[in-house]
Coordinates of C-alpha atoms (C1' of nucleotides) in Angstrom, one line a residue:
Chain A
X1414 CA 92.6 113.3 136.2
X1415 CA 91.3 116.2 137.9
X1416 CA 93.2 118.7 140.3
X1417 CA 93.7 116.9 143.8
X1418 CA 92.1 118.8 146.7
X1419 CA 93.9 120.0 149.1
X1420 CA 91.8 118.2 151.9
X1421 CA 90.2 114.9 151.6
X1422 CA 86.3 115.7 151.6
X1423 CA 85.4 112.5 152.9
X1424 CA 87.9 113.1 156.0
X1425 CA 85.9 116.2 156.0
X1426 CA 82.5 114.7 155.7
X1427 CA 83.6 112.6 158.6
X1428 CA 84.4 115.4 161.0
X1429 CA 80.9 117.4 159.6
X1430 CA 79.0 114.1 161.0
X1431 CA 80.5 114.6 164.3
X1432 CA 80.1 118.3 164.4
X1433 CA 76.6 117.7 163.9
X1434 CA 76.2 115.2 166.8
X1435 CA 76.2 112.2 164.6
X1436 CA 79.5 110.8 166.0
X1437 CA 78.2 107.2 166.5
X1438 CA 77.4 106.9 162.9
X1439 CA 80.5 108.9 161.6
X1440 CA 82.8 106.5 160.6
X1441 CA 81.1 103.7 158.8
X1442 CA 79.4 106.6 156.9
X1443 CA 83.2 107.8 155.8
X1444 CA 83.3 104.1 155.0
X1445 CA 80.6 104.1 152.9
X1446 CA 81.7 106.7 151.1
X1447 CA 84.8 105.7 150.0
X1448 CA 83.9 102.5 149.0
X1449 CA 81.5 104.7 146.8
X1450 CA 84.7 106.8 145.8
X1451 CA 86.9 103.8 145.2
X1452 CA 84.5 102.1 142.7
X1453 CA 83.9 105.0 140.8
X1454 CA 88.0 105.8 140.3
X1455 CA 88.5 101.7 139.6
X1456 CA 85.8 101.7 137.2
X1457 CA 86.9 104.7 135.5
X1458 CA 90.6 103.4 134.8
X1459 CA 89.2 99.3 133.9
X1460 CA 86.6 101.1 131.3
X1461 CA 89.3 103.2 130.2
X1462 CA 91.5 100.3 129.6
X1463 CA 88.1 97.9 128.0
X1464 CA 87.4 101.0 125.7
X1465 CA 89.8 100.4 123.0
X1466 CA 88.6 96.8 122.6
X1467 CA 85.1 98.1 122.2
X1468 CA 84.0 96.6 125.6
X1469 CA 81.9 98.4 128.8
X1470 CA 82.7 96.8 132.4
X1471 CA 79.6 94.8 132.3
X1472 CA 80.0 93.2 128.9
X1473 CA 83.4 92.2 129.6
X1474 CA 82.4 90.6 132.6
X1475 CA 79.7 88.3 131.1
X1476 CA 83.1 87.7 128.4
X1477 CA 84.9 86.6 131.4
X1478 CA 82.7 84.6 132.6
X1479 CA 81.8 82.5 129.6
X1480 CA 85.6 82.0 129.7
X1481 CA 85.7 79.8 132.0
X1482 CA 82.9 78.2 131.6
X1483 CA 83.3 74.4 132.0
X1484 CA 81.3 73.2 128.8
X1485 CA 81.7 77.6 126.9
X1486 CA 78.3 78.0 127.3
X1487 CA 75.9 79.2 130.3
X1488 CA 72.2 80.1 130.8
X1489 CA 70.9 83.1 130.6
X1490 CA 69.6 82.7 134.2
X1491 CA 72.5 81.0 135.2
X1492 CA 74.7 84.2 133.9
X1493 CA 72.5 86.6 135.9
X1494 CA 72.4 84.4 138.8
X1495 CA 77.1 84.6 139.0
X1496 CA 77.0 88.3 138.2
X1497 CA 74.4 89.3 140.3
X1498 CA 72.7 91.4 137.6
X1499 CA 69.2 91.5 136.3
X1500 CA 67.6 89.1 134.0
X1501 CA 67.2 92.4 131.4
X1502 CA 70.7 93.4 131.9
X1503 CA 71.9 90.2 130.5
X1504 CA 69.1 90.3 127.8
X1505 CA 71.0 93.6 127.1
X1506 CA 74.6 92.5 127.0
X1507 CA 73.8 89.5 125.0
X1508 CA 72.1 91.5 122.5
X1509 CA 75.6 93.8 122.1
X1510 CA 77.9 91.0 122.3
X1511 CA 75.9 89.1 119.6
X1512 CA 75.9 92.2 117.1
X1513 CA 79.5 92.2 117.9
X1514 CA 80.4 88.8 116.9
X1515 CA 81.7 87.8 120.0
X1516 CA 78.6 85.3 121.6
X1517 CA 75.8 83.5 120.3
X1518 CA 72.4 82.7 121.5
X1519 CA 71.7 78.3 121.2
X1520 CA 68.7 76.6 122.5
X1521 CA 68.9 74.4 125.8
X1522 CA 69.1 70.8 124.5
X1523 CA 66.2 69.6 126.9
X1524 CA 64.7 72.2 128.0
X1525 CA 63.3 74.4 125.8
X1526 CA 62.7 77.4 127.8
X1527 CA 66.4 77.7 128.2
X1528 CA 68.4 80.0 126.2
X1529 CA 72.6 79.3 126.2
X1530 CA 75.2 81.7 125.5
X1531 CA 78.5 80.8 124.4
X1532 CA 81.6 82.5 123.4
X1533 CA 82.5 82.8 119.8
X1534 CA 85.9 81.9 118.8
X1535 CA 86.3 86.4 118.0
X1536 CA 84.8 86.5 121.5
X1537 CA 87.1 83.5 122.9
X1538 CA 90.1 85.7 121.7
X1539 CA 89.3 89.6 122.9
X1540 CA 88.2 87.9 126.2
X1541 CA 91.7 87.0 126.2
X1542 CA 93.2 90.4 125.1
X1543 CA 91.1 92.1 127.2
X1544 CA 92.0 90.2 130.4
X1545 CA 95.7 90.5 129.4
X1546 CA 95.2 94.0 129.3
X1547 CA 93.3 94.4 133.0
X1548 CA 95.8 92.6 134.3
X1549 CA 98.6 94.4 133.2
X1550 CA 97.5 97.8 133.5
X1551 CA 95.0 98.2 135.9
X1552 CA 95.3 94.6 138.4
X1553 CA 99.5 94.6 138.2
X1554 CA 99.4 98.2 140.0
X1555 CA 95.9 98.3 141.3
X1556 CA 96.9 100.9 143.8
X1557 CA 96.9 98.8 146.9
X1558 CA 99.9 97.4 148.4
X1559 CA 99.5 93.7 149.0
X1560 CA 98.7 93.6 152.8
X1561 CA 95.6 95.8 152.2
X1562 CA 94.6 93.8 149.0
X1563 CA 94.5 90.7 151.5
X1564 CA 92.7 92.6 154.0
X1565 CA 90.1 94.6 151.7
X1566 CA 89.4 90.0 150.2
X1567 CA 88.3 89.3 153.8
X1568 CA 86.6 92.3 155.0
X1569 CA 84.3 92.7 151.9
X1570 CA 84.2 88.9 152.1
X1571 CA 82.8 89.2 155.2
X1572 CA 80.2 92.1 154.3
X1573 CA 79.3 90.3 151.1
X1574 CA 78.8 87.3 152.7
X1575 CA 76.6 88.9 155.4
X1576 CA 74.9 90.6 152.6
X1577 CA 73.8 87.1 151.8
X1578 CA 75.9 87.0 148.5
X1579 CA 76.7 83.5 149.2
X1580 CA 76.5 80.8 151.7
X1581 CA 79.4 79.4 151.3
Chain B
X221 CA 67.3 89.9 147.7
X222 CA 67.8 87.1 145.6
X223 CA 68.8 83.8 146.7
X224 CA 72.4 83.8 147.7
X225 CA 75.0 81.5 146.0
X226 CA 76.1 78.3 147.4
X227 CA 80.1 79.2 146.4
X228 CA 81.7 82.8 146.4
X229 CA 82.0 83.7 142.9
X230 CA 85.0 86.2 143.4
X231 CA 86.7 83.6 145.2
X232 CA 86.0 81.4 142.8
X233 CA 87.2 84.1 140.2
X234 CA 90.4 84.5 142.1
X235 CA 91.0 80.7 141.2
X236 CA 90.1 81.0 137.6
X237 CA 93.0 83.3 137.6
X238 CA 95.3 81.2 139.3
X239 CA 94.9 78.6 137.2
X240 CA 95.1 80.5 134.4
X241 CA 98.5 81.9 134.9
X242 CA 98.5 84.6 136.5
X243 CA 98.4 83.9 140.0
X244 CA 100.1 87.6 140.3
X245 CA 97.4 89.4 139.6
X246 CA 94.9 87.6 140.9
X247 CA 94.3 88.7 144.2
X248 CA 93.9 92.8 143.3
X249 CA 91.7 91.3 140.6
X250 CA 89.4 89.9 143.3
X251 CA 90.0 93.1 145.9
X252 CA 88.6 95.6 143.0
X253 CA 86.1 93.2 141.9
X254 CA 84.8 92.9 145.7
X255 CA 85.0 96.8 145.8
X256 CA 82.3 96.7 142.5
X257 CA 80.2 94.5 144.2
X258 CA 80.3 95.9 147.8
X259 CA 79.3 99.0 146.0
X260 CA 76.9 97.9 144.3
X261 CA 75.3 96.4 147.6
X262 CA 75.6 99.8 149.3
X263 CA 74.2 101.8 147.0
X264 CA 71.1 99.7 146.4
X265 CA 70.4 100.0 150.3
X266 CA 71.0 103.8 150.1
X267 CA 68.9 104.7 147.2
X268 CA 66.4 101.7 148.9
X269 CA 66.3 104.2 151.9
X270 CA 66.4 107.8 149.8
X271 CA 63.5 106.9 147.5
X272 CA 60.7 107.5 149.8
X273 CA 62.1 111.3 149.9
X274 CA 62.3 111.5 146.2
X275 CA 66.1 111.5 146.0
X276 CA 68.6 109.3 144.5
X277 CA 71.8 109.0 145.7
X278 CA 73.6 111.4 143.5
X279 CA 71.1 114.5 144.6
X280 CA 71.4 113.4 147.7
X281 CA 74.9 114.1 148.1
X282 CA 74.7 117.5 146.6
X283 CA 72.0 118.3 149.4
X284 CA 74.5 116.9 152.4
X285 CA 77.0 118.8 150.8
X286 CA 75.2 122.0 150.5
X287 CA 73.9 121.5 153.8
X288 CA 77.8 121.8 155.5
X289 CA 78.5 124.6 153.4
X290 CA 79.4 128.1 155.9
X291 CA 77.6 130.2 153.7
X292 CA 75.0 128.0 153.1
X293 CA 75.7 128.5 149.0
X294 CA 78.4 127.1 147.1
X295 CA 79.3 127.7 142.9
X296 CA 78.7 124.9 140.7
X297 CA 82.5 124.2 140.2
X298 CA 83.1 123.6 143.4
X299 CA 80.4 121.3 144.0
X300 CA 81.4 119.6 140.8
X301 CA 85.2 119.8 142.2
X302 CA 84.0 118.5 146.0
X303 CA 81.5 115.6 144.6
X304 CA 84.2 114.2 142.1
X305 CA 81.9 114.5 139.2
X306 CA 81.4 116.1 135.7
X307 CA 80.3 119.9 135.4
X308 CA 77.7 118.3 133.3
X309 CA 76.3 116.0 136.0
X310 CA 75.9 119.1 138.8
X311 CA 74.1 121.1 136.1
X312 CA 71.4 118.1 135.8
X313 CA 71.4 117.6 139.5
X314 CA 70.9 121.2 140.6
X315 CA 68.0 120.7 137.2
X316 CA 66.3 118.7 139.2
X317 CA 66.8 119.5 143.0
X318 CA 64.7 123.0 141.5
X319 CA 62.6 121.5 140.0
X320 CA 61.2 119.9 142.8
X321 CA 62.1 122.8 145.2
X322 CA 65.1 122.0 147.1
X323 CA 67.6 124.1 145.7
X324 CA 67.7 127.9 144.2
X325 CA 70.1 128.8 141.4
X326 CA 71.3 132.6 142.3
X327 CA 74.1 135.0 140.7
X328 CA 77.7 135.5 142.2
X329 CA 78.0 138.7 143.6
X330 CA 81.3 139.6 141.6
X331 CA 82.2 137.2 139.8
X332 CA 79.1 137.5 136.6
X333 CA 80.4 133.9 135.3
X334 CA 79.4 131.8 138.4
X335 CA 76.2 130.2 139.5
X336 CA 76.0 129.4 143.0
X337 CA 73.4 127.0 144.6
X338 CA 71.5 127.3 147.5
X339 CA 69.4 124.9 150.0
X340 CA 65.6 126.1 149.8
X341 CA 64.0 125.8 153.4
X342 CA 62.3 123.0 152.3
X343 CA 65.7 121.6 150.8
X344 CA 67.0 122.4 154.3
X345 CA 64.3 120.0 156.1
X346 CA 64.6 117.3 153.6
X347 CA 68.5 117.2 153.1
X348 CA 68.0 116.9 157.4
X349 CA 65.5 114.1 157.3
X350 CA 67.1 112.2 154.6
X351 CA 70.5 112.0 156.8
X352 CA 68.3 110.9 159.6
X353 CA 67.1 108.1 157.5
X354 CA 70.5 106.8 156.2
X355 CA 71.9 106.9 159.3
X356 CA 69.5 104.7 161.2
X357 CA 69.1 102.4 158.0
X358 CA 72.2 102.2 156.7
X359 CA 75.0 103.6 159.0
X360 CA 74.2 102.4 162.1
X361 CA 74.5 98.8 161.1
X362 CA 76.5 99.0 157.8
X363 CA 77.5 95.5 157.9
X364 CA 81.3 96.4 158.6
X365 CA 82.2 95.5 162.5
X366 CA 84.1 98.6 163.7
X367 CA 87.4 97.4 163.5
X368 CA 87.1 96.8 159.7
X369 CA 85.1 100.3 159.3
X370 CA 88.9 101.6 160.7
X371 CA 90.9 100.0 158.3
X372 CA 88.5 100.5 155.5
X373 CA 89.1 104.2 156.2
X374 CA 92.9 103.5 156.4
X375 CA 92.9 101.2 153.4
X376 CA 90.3 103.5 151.0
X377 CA 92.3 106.6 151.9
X378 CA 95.9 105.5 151.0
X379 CA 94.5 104.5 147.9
X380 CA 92.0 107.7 147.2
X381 CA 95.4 109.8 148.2
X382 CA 97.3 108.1 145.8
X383 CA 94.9 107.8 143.1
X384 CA 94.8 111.7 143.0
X385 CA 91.6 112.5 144.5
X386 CA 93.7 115.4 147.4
X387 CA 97.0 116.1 148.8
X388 CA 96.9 116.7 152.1
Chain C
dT1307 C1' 92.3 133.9 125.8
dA1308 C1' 90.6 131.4 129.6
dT1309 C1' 86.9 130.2 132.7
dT1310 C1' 82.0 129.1 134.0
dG1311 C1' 78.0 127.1 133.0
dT1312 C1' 74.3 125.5 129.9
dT1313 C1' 72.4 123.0 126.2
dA1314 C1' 72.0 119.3 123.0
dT1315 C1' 73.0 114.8 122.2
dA1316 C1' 74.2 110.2 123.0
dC1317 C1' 75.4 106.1 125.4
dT1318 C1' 75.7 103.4 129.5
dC1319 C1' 73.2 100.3 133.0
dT1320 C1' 69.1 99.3 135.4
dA1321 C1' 64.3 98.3 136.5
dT1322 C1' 59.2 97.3 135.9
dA1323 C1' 55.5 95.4 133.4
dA1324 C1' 53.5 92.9 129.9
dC1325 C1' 54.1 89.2 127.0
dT1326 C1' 55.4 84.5 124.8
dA1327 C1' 56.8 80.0 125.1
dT1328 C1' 57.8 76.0 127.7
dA1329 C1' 57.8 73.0 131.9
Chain D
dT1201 C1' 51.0 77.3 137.8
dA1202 C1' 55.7 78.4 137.7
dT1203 C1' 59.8 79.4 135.1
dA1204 C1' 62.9 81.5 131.3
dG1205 C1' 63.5 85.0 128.4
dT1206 C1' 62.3 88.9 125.5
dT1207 C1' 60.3 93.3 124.5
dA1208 C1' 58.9 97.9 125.4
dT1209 C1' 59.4 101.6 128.1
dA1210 C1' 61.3 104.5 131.4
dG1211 C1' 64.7 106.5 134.3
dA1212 C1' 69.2 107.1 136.2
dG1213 C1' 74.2 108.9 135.7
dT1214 C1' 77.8 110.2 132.7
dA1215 C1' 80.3 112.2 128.9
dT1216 C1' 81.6 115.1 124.6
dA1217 C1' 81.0 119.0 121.9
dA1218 C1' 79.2 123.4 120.8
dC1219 C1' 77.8 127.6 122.6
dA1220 C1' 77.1 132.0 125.4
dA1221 C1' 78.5 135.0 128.8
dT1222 C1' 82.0 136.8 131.6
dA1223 C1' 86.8 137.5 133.3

DNA sequence: TATTGTTATACTCTATAACTATA
DNA sequence: TATAGTTATAGAGTATAACAATA
């Protein structure tokens, strides 16, 4: 981890904005840019802890999904659809996963455009480890006391929601 | 924008981990999962509005920043040190804000190891325009009502603070 | 010796376009 | 015609290691 600064540059940023006659917009772009900050420092510590199981963020997720999968195995489109990636992304992870041993590629039973993925028993088992470990080291002390990780659910509910994420 | 989902699939995450066991770590696992995807969200609307001016997010940043600076020119390190990112990722920034005019690369006056990096008058206008842009497009209506824009600041800080990223 | 910055290299993820195969 | 997926290609950011120049 890098030296701490001794000022917060976003808090700084903020007042900058203000300075400059921008003070409407100020705050929500000091939101904006901490979101940015917090996603980069979260990623940085779940990659760190997916690393030594030979895993990126976006490989594991696709892992974790297939997990829980009701019948193991999913679309491709279906996949790209829950993680809200692109088609090629998936394409992409597959490909890595496969060469890993830890998915494999089956054709839809009726529809023959279709291709599955599905979990390999090696993959059904680091999914496991790997989740074990997220939640132990990064989810178990994810750096926000429990009344904010409540309130950060609904108000990026609410933003992802508004983003038209989801209906629901 | 594709088409949104009928369910919430980090809500629906949060449940796969609660029936899973481990109904303790399940709601940070949905908080920093949000946070991915809320960033993800955000930065496709900022780069969405930057690309007309040629910039992606990252450059962009190192313009705004440059842009504040008193002098007007600030050394490499502690651009790197003020955007949160690697030496190596300033160097290719500064590469291409050059090439394209927007930035100058001049020597420190005493100290013979340090580059310092300076807005161009044309980096000046654009760096202006570009802020215009994000703010009308993206700032002004973020998606956050205000109150949550507050608490995001509250709730981002703590966590930015503890995480390591400044003191004060 | 330590610091600053660059270069070379490599590896992510992502996106567009063109293409095949199937419905 | 429309959909599903792959391929090729390109571009982004990031990181490590080796190196040069300076303190």
């Amino acid at each position: 981890m890098a030296t701490p600064l001794p000022r917060d540059p976003i808090a700084d940023a903020r007042g900058n904005w203000e300075r400059a006659g921008w003070s409407d917009v100020a705050a929500p772009m000091a939101a904006v840019t901490a979101i940015m900050r917090t996603q980069q420092l979260l990623l940085a510590r779940v990659e760190g802890v997916l690393k030594p199981f030979g895993l990126t963020f976006a490989r594991y997720e696709l892992l974790a999904l297939l997990s829980f999968a009701r019948s193991g195995a999913l679309p491709m489109n279906k996949a790209s659809a829950l993680l809200q990636v692109h088609p090629t992304s998936v394409t992409n992870a597959v490909d890595r996963l496969q060469d890993a041993g830890l998915v494999v590629r089956s054709r839809h039973p009726t529809d023959g455009r279709t291709t599955l993925v599905e979990l390999t028993r090696q993959g059904k088992t680091l999914a496991r480890q790997a989740t074990l470990a997220l939640n132990e080291e990064v989810f178990a002390s994810s750096g926000f006391p429990e009344q904010d990780v409540d309130d950060l659910i609904q108000i990026l509910g609410r933003f992802r929601r508004n983003a038209g994420d989801f209906t629901d």
